[in-house]
Amino acid sequence: MTNWLPKVKFGSGPRYMAIADALAEDIRNGFLQQGDRLPTHRDLSWHLGVTVGTVSRAYAEAERRGLTFGEVGRGTFVHGPSPAERHMLNQSRFVDQNLILMDFAYPPPGGVEEKEMASTLQTIAADAEISTLLSYQPHSGLPHHREAGAHWFELNGLTIDPDHVILTAGAHHAIAVTMAAIARPGDRVLCEEMTYPGIQSVCRMLGLRLDGLEMDKHGILPEAFEEACKAGDVKFLYCVPNFQNPTTRLLPMERRQAIADIARRYRVSIIEDDVFGLVVENALPPITNMAPERCYYISSLAKTIAPGLRVGYLTGPQHSTASLIAAVRATCWMASPITAEIATRWIMSGASDRILEGRKESARRRVEIARKIFADYEMESETLGIYVWLYLPAPWRSSQFTHAAGRAGVTISASEAFIVGRKAPPHAVRICLGQPDTDEKLIRGLEILAEILRKGPDVGSSVF
């Protein structure tokens, strides 16, 4: 159990809220780490001079905010901020320009995106129909925006009628929309045993039970999926077959077919997140092609073209289109027509191809840099990868190495951030190569990490 005791200033507001705010602040500042067990309700109430009921309400409020989770008979544990939240905190908190951020999955700078943006904005500004972009639009998006989405799907190997393409505010929003449309509180859902951390946040918000499936060096084991389905209470599987997050693995064709067949046999839906499809040198066809009546397919421009556009594309079985659109309406009413227009013009004019090629060239170069610097260590990567999965030599642990890297001015993500449930995570870290804005900064960050690996952990520094 952690020795954490919050410094709470009780004012005129509710005391339980003050305790929850102090807990949130200490998580943000790194005084509490993911997995830390908090004091018991009784111990904390004694130290703070409040009732046990006040502490119980504070812990309930913290869990409502997604900061903690409780396990019967074991206590209350810290979720900790997600990689995205850590990134935002780092961006706002640190003024030290020497800090090297490598914990967020950015596409690497390609060199032409700023020029394309300036040109497109000028063209849109001169358009006589610009006022239409300032009005409410259909919840699923304007027809020509959906047509661009269908074209984007085509690039990923999926042919879809534009009438069944739905615009969302990015892939994460598309995931939340799909889960909200097809699942109900208490439903059991499956994913890879290590996965995009945002899925856990969405499942907590929707009251869904999330279980991880065993993986090997190729990804999900189909037999693990079938074994889970035999229980008869699985609603859907969420997976990232191309450039799996965080391991970079590519699910082989025979496993894609096996997973599609199992989903059909047990009438389980699949949410296929293909945001990385175009950053894989030899991406394979979507699982959705193999079982379209069971699959919901998601893509976006975030990992390939521009994260800030927040444009995602979603499609599902035809019978689900109305419910998906209703979920978009309930969550954001509609994706931004302005950013959707930029994405549409880029996709249809070929600008997105030019941006993508520039980013791919940069990605190839950066992966080669990482492979050379970590030549003496085990690492999973793809030729066009925007991050690598580095296995740590003994006696390093991932949280220990991540903490040492942070002290040296480099932010990376420990494996604990991606593990589902309380299974022991591997001793590995995800290092994002696209985030540094120059190759020089990337090299400096990677060399710092390599030097930390060579020196080994300072065991005494983490014992108090």
mmCIF file of C-alpha atoms in Angstrom, residues 176-388:
data_model
loop_
_atom_site.group_PDB
_atom_site.id
_atom_site.type_symbol
_atom_site.label_atom_id
_atom_site.label_comp_id
_atom_site.label_asym_id
_atom_site.label_seq_id
_atom_site.Cartn_x
_atom_site.Cartn_y
_atom_site.Cartn_z
ATOM 1 C CA ALA A 176 -17.173 5.315 -28.413
ATOM 2 C CA VAL A 177 -20.061 5.765 -30.872
ATOM 3 C CA THR A 178 -19.900 2.138 -31.963
ATOM 4 C CA MET A 179 -19.691 0.752 -28.438
ATOM 5 C CA ALA A 180 -22.581 2.936 -27.318
ATOM 6 C CA ALA A 181 -24.675 1.807 -30.291
ATOM 7 C CA ILE A 182 -24.180 -1.951 -29.961
ATOM 8 C CA ALA A 183 -23.557 -2.610 -26.257
ATOM 9 C CA ARG A 184 -25.338 -2.050 -22.970
ATOM 10 C CA PRO A 185 -23.992 -1.648 -19.410
ATOM 11 C CA GLY A 186 -22.717 -4.958 -18.074
ATOM 12 C CA ASP A 187 -21.944 -6.448 -21.491
ATOM 13 C CA ARG A 188 -18.679 -8.341 -21.805
ATOM 14 C CA VAL A 189 -16.262 -7.187 -24.506
ATOM 15 C CA LEU A 190 -12.900 -8.555 -25.624
ATOM 16 C CA CYS A 191 -9.674 -7.026 -26.888
ATOM 17 C CA GLU A 192 -5.975 -7.840 -27.175
ATOM 18 C CA GLU A 193 -4.373 -8.371 -23.746
ATOM 19 C CA MET A 194 -2.407 -5.175 -24.423
ATOM 20 C CA THR A 195 -4.328 -2.492 -26.233
ATOM 21 C CA TYR A 196 -5.000 1.187 -26.871
ATOM 22 C CA PRO A 197 -5.611 2.634 -23.374
ATOM 23 C CA GLY A 198 -8.529 4.748 -24.562
ATOM 24 C CA ILE A 199 -10.615 1.577 -24.881
ATOM 25 C CA GLN A 200 -10.487 1.043 -21.157
ATOM 26 C CA SER A 201 -11.712 4.600 -20.563
ATOM 27 C CA VAL A 202 -14.644 4.142 -22.955
ATOM 28 C CA CYS A 203 -15.585 0.809 -21.388
ATOM 29 C CA ARG A 204 -15.548 2.325 -17.903
ATOM 30 C CA MET A 205 -17.714 5.200 -19.083
ATOM 31 C CA LEU A 206 -20.252 2.828 -20.665
ATOM 32 C CA GLY A 207 -20.170 0.268 -17.855
ATOM 33 C CA LEU A 208 -18.770 -2.525 -20.033
ATOM 34 C CA ARG A 209 -16.702 -5.477 -18.788
ATOM 35 C CA LEU A 210 -13.394 -5.655 -20.677
ATOM 36 C CA ASP A 211 -11.307 -8.837 -20.922
ATOM 37 C CA GLY A 212 -7.970 -9.235 -22.698
ATOM 38 C CA LEU A 213 -7.165 -12.118 -25.056
ATOM 39 C CA GLU A 214 -3.818 -13.887 -25.057
ATOM 40 C CA MET A 215 -1.398 -12.851 -27.803
ATOM 41 C CA ASP A 216 1.810 -14.207 -29.288
ATOM 42 C CA LYS A 217 4.325 -12.574 -31.633
ATOM 43 C CA HIS A 218 1.687 -12.476 -34.388
ATOM 44 C CA GLY A 219 -1.178 -11.015 -32.357
ATOM 45 C CA ILE A 220 -4.432 -12.444 -30.997
ATOM 46 C CA LEU A 221 -4.634 -16.219 -30.697
ATOM 47 C CA PRO A 222 -7.854 -17.349 -32.444
ATOM 48 C CA GLU A 223 -8.208 -20.223 -29.974
ATOM 49 C CA ALA A 224 -8.219 -17.700 -27.105
ATOM 50 C CA PHE A 225 -11.001 -15.795 -28.879
ATOM 51 C CA GLU A 226 -13.058 -18.946 -29.384
ATOM 52 C CA GLU A 227 -12.572 -20.081 -25.803
ATOM 53 C CA ALA A 228 -13.869 -16.714 -24.569
ATOM 54 C CA CYS A 229 -16.840 -16.889 -26.934
ATOM 55 C CA LYS A 230 -17.838 -20.300 -25.608
ATOM 56 C CA ALA A 231 -18.946 -18.596 -22.389
ATOM 57 C CA GLY A 232 -21.818 -17.214 -24.447
ATOM 58 C CA ASP A 233 -21.842 -13.657 -23.059
ATOM 59 C CA VAL A 234 -19.401 -11.852 -25.394
ATOM 60 C CA LYS A 235 -20.866 -8.808 -27.146
ATOM 61 C CA PHE A 236 -17.969 -7.816 -29.367
ATOM 62 C CA LEU A 237 -14.227 -7.949 -29.987
ATOM 63 C CA TYR A 238 -12.183 -4.753 -30.386
ATOM 64 C CA CYS A 239 -8.919 -5.247 -32.256
ATOM 65 C CA VAL A 240 -6.160 -3.455 -34.186
ATOM 66 C CA PRO A 241 -4.986 -5.984 -36.826
ATOM 67 C CA ASN A 242 -2.546 -3.643 -38.616
ATOM 68 C CA PHE A 243 0.356 -2.258 -36.551
ATOM 69 C CA GLN A 244 -1.187 -3.280 -33.255
ATOM 70 C CA ASN A 245 -0.962 -0.699 -30.495
ATOM 71 C CA PRO A 246 1.449 -0.951 -28.678
ATOM 72 C CA THR A 247 3.299 -4.019 -30.033
ATOM 73 C CA THR A 248 3.418 -3.064 -33.798
ATOM 74 C CA ARG A 249 2.324 -6.615 -34.723
ATOM 75 C CA LEU A 250 0.572 -7.496 -37.985
ATOM 76 C CA LEU A 251 -2.189 -10.097 -37.655
ATOM 77 C CA PRO A 252 -1.609 -12.808 -40.308
ATOM 78 C CA MET A 253 -4.193 -13.492 -42.990
ATOM 79 C CA GLU A 254 -5.109 -16.955 -41.697
ATOM 80 C CA ARG A 255 -5.820 -15.546 -38.240
ATOM 81 C CA ARG A 256 -7.998 -12.795 -39.691
ATOM 82 C CA GLN A 257 -10.079 -15.418 -41.442
ATOM 83 C CA ALA A 258 -10.218 -17.580 -38.314
ATOM 84 C CA ILE A 259 -11.380 -14.662 -36.179
ATOM 85 C CA ALA A 260 -14.034 -13.744 -38.755
ATOM 86 C CA ASP A 261 -15.265 -17.355 -38.799
ATOM 87 C CA ILE A 262 -15.414 -17.517 -34.985
ATOM 88 C CA ALA A 263 -17.338 -14.238 -34.823
ATOM 89 C CA ARG A 264 -19.874 -15.618 -37.278
ATOM 90 C CA ARG A 265 -20.179 -18.907 -35.451
ATOM 91 C CA TYR A 266 -20.858 -17.297 -32.071
ATOM 92 C CA ARG A 267 -22.685 -14.224 -33.434
ATOM 93 C CA VAL A 268 -20.130 -11.848 -31.918
ATOM 94 C CA SER A 269 -19.485 -8.420 -33.448
ATOM 95 C CA ILE A 270 -16.027 -7.075 -34.282
ATOM 96 C CA ILE A 271 -14.849 -3.461 -34.025
ATOM 97 C CA GLU A 272 -11.869 -3.236 -36.362
ATOM 98 C CA ASP A 273 -9.714 -0.192 -35.641
ATOM 99 C CA ASP A 274 -7.560 0.382 -38.731
ATOM 100 C CA VAL A 275 -6.103 3.821 -38.008
ATOM 101 C CA PHE A 276 -2.611 2.468 -38.745
ATOM 102 C CA GLY A 277 -3.510 0.648 -41.971
ATOM 103 C CA LEU A 278 -1.682 3.098 -44.201
ATOM 104 C CA VAL A 279 1.482 3.197 -42.093
ATOM 105 C CA VAL A 280 2.170 -0.512 -42.623
ATOM 106 C CA GLU A 281 4.378 -1.387 -45.598
ATOM 107 C CA ASN A 282 2.406 -4.501 -46.518
ATOM 108 C CA ALA A 283 -0.933 -4.119 -44.740
ATOM 109 C CA LEU A 284 -3.355 -6.998 -45.151
ATOM 110 C CA PRO A 285 -7.042 -6.748 -46.133
ATOM 111 C CA PRO A 286 -9.468 -5.820 -43.347
ATOM 112 C CA ILE A 287 -11.262 -8.504 -41.357
ATOM 113 C CA THR A 288 -14.415 -6.596 -42.314
ATOM 114 C CA ASN A 289 -14.103 -7.954 -45.868
ATOM 115 C CA MET A 290 -14.430 -11.469 -44.461
ATOM 116 C CA ALA A 291 -17.499 -10.907 -42.281
ATOM 117 C CA PRO A 292 -19.125 -7.592 -43.266
ATOM 118 C CA GLU A 293 -22.383 -8.455 -41.523
ATOM 119 C CA ARG A 294 -20.576 -8.690 -38.165
ATOM 120 C CA CYS A 295 -17.927 -5.955 -38.448
ATOM 121 C CA TYR A 296 -17.671 -2.263 -37.651
ATOM 122 C CA TYR A 297 -14.719 -0.664 -39.414
ATOM 123 C CA ILE A 298 -12.961 2.514 -38.274
ATOM 124 C CA SER A 299 -10.284 4.664 -39.849
ATOM 125 C CA SER A 300 -9.106 8.253 -39.519
ATOM 126 C CA LEU A 301 -6.476 10.733 -40.651
ATOM 127 C CA ALA A 302 -4.867 11.080 -37.218
ATOM 128 C CA LYS A 303 -1.959 8.646 -37.597
ATOM 129 C CA THR A 304 -1.295 9.333 -41.267
ATOM 130 C CA ILE A 305 -2.216 12.889 -42.260
ATOM 131 C CA ALA A 306 -3.043 15.274 -39.396
ATOM 132 C CA PRO A 307 -4.110 14.450 -35.809
ATOM 133 C CA GLY A 308 -5.506 17.951 -35.279
ATOM 134 C CA LEU A 309 -8.183 17.611 -37.947
ATOM 135 C CA ARG A 310 -10.107 15.141 -35.737
ATOM 136 C CA VAL A 311 -11.745 13.472 -38.727
ATOM 137 C CA GLY A 312 -12.735 9.819 -38.498
ATOM 138 C CA TYR A 313 -14.725 7.492 -40.721
ATOM 139 C CA LEU A 314 -16.983 4.688 -39.514
ATOM 140 C CA THR A 315 -19.050 2.015 -41.193
ATOM 141 C CA GLY A 316 -20.908 -1.058 -39.996
ATOM 142 C CA PRO A 317 -23.498 -3.594 -41.101
ATOM 143 C CA GLN A 318 -26.252 -1.842 -43.041
ATOM 144 C CA HIS A 319 -28.843 -2.560 -40.354
ATOM 145 C CA SER A 320 -26.697 -0.639 -37.840
ATOM 146 C CA THR A 321 -26.354 2.632 -39.762
ATOM 147 C CA ALA A 322 -29.319 4.324 -38.092
ATOM 148 C CA SER A 323 -28.174 3.420 -34.562
ATOM 149 C CA LEU A 324 -24.624 4.602 -35.284
ATOM 150 C CA ILE A 325 -25.918 7.925 -36.575
ATOM 151 C CA ALA A 326 -28.086 8.257 -33.466
ATOM 152 C CA ALA A 327 -24.984 7.750 -31.294
ATOM 153 C CA VAL A 328 -23.143 10.491 -33.204
ATOM 154 C CA ARG A 329 -26.105 12.802 -32.642
ATOM 155 C CA ALA A 330 -26.125 11.992 -28.930
ATOM 156 C CA THR A 331 -22.396 12.567 -28.424
ATOM 157 C CA CYS A 332 -21.428 15.533 -30.621
ATOM 158 C CA TRP A 333 -24.400 16.154 -32.962
ATOM 159 C CA MET A 334 -22.056 16.099 -35.979
ATOM 160 C CA ALA A 335 -18.369 16.084 -36.866
ATOM 161 C CA SER A 336 -16.989 19.540 -37.663
ATOM 162 C CA PRO A 337 -17.892 20.396 -41.298
ATOM 163 C CA ILE A 338 -14.856 22.682 -41.562
ATOM 164 C CA THR A 339 -12.266 20.043 -40.728
ATOM 165 C CA ALA A 340 -14.232 17.465 -42.740
ATOM 166 C CA GLU A 341 -14.050 19.820 -45.721
ATOM 167 C CA ILE A 342 -10.277 20.123 -45.371
ATOM 168 C CA ALA A 343 -9.945 16.332 -45.190
ATOM 169 C CA THR A 344 -12.244 15.902 -48.183
ATOM 170 C CA ARG A 345 -10.298 18.315 -50.357
ATOM 171 C CA TRP A 346 -7.024 16.671 -49.412
ATOM 172 C CA ILE A 347 -8.292 13.160 -50.117
ATOM 173 C CA MET A 348 -9.968 13.985 -53.419
ATOM 174 C CA SER A 349 -7.217 16.283 -54.774
ATOM 175 C CA GLY A 350 -4.279 14.028 -53.979
ATOM 176 C CA ALA A 351 -2.887 16.331 -51.287
ATOM 177 C CA SER A 352 -3.318 13.555 -48.732
ATOM 178 C CA ASP A 353 -1.128 11.319 -50.918
ATOM 179 C CA ARG A 354 1.629 13.930 -50.935
ATOM 180 C CA ILE A 355 1.405 14.419 -47.171
ATOM 181 C CA LEU A 356 1.387 10.671 -46.573
ATOM 182 C CA GLU A 357 4.426 10.075 -48.775
ATOM 183 C CA GLY A 358 6.362 12.757 -46.911
ATOM 184 C CA ARG A 359 5.451 11.230 -43.572
ATOM 185 C CA LYS A 360 6.311 7.719 -44.813
ATOM 186 C CA GLU A 361 9.760 8.854 -45.918
ATOM 187 C CA SER A 362 10.324 10.383 -42.507
ATOM 188 C CA ALA A 363 9.030 7.248 -40.767
ATOM 189 C CA ARG A 364 11.383 4.961 -42.705
ATOM 190 C CA ARG A 365 14.329 7.118 -41.752
ATOM 191 C CA ARG A 366 13.369 7.293 -38.094
ATOM 192 C CA VAL A 367 12.777 3.568 -37.734
ATOM 193 C CA GLU A 368 16.233 2.912 -39.161
ATOM 194 C CA ILE A 369 17.698 5.378 -36.655
ATOM 195 C CA ALA A 370 15.975 3.537 -33.797
ATOM 196 C CA ARG A 371 17.109 0.131 -35.059
ATOM 197 C CA LYS A 372 20.734 1.284 -35.151
ATOM 198 C CA ILE A 373 20.681 2.866 -31.711
ATOM 199 C CA PHE A 374 18.940 -0.157 -30.140
ATOM 200 C CA ALA A 375 20.825 -2.742 -32.212
ATOM 201 C CA ASP A 376 21.888 -4.593 -29.064
ATOM 202 C CA TYR A 377 18.360 -4.916 -27.698
ATOM 203 C CA GLU A 378 15.190 -6.777 -28.669
ATOM 204 C CA MET A 379 12.695 -4.509 -30.372
ATOM 205 C CA GLU A 380 9.513 -4.906 -32.434
ATOM 206 C CA SER A 381 9.024 -2.384 -35.243
ATOM 207 C CA GLU A 382 7.653 -1.883 -38.732
ATOM 208 C CA THR A 383 9.412 -0.187 -41.647
ATOM 209 C CA LEU A 384 6.965 2.728 -41.533
ATOM 210 C CA GLY A 385 6.280 2.521 -37.804
ATOM 211 C CA ILE A 386 5.543 5.677 -35.856
ATOM 212 C CA TYR A 387 6.538 3.896 -32.642
ATOM 213 C CA VAL A 388 8.615 0.896 -31.564
#
